[in-house]
Amino acid sequence: MGGMNGRPQDWAGRYDPFDRTCPSRGLLNAVGDKWTILIVLALADRPLRYGQIVQAVDGISEKMLSQRLRTMTGDGLLARWAFEEIPPRVDYELTDLGRSLLPVAQALVDWVADNYETVERHHRR
């Protein structure tokens, strides 16, 4: 488990997001983003087109979806497949790296569902 400062004890020589200067914080911010988590889960079973992702992730703006898809593709989490059809078609699919986020994303969403009411009760105090 963690050491006295809350950090895993076996992090010697690895990226340390507890360190404010560590570049891994940017990736932690990206993969911990609510939209990233929901997009990963939406793509869990199959590739989807842009419009299908908009429908699956209720409430995401087209601008935000475009930004997240671009970032996630750049980070290697998604593959983008463009098909020369009329009308043009673009599919997004999780890469192996993106698939490795599935259990983490699902666990986080499950935790939120299991604990939402408890947290809300604390807010009302």
mmCIF file of N, CA and C in Angstrom, residues 42 48-58:
data_model
loop_
_atom_site.group_PDB
_atom_site.id
_atom_site.type_symbol
_atom_site.label_atom_id
_atom_site.label_comp_id
_atom_site.label_asym_id
_atom_site.label_seq_id
_atom_site.Cartn_x
_atom_site.Cartn_y
_atom_site.Cartn_z
ATOM 1 N N ALA A 42 -18.210 4.343 -23.546
ATOM 2 C CA ALA A 42 -19.090 4.293 -24.718
ATOM 3 C C ALA A 42 -18.494 3.433 -25.825
ATOM 4 N N LEU A 48 -17.394 3.422 -32.797
ATOM 5 C CA LEU A 48 -18.562 4.270 -33.011
ATOM 6 C C LEU A 48 -18.194 5.454 -33.889
ATOM 7 N N ARG A 49 -19.189 5.960 -34.598
ATOM 8 C CA ARG A 49 -19.035 7.200 -35.344
ATOM 9 C C ARG A 49 -19.197 8.368 -34.385
ATOM 10 N N TYR A 50 -18.746 9.513 -34.837
ATOM 11 C CA TYR A 50 -18.826 10.737 -34.034
ATOM 12 C C TYR A 50 -20.243 10.951 -33.503
ATOM 13 N N GLY A 51 -21.226 10.909 -34.388
ATOM 14 C CA GLY A 51 -22.615 11.147 -33.992
ATOM 15 C C GLY A 51 -23.128 10.131 -32.988
ATOM 16 N N GLN A 52 -22.665 8.903 -33.099
ATOM 17 C CA GLN A 52 -23.066 7.876 -32.142
ATOM 18 C C GLN A 52 -22.473 8.155 -30.758
ATOM 19 N N ILE A 53 -21.264 8.700 -30.742
ATOM 20 C CA ILE A 53 -20.645 9.049 -29.456
ATOM 21 C C ILE A 53 -21.409 10.206 -28.820
ATOM 22 N N VAL A 54 -21.809 11.189 -29.627
ATOM 23 C CA VAL A 54 -22.608 12.312 -29.114
ATOM 24 C C VAL A 54 -23.880 11.778 -28.452
ATOM 25 N N GLN A 55 -24.524 10.810 -29.092
ATOM 26 C CA GLN A 55 -25.752 10.238 -28.529
ATOM 27 C C GLN A 55 -25.469 9.417 -27.276
ATOM 28 N N ALA A 56 -24.372 8.688 -27.266
ATOM 29 C CA ALA A 56 -24.048 7.816 -26.131
ATOM 30 C C ALA A 56 -23.642 8.608 -24.896
ATOM 31 N N VAL A 57 -22.944 9.721 -25.107
ATOM 32 C CA VAL A 57 -22.436 10.529 -23.991
ATOM 33 C C VAL A 57 -23.315 11.780 -23.887
ATOM 34 N N ASP A 58 -24.460 11.598 -23.281
ATOM 35 C CA ASP A 58 -25.455 12.665 -23.173
ATOM 36 C C ASP A 58 -24.862 13.896 -22.490
#
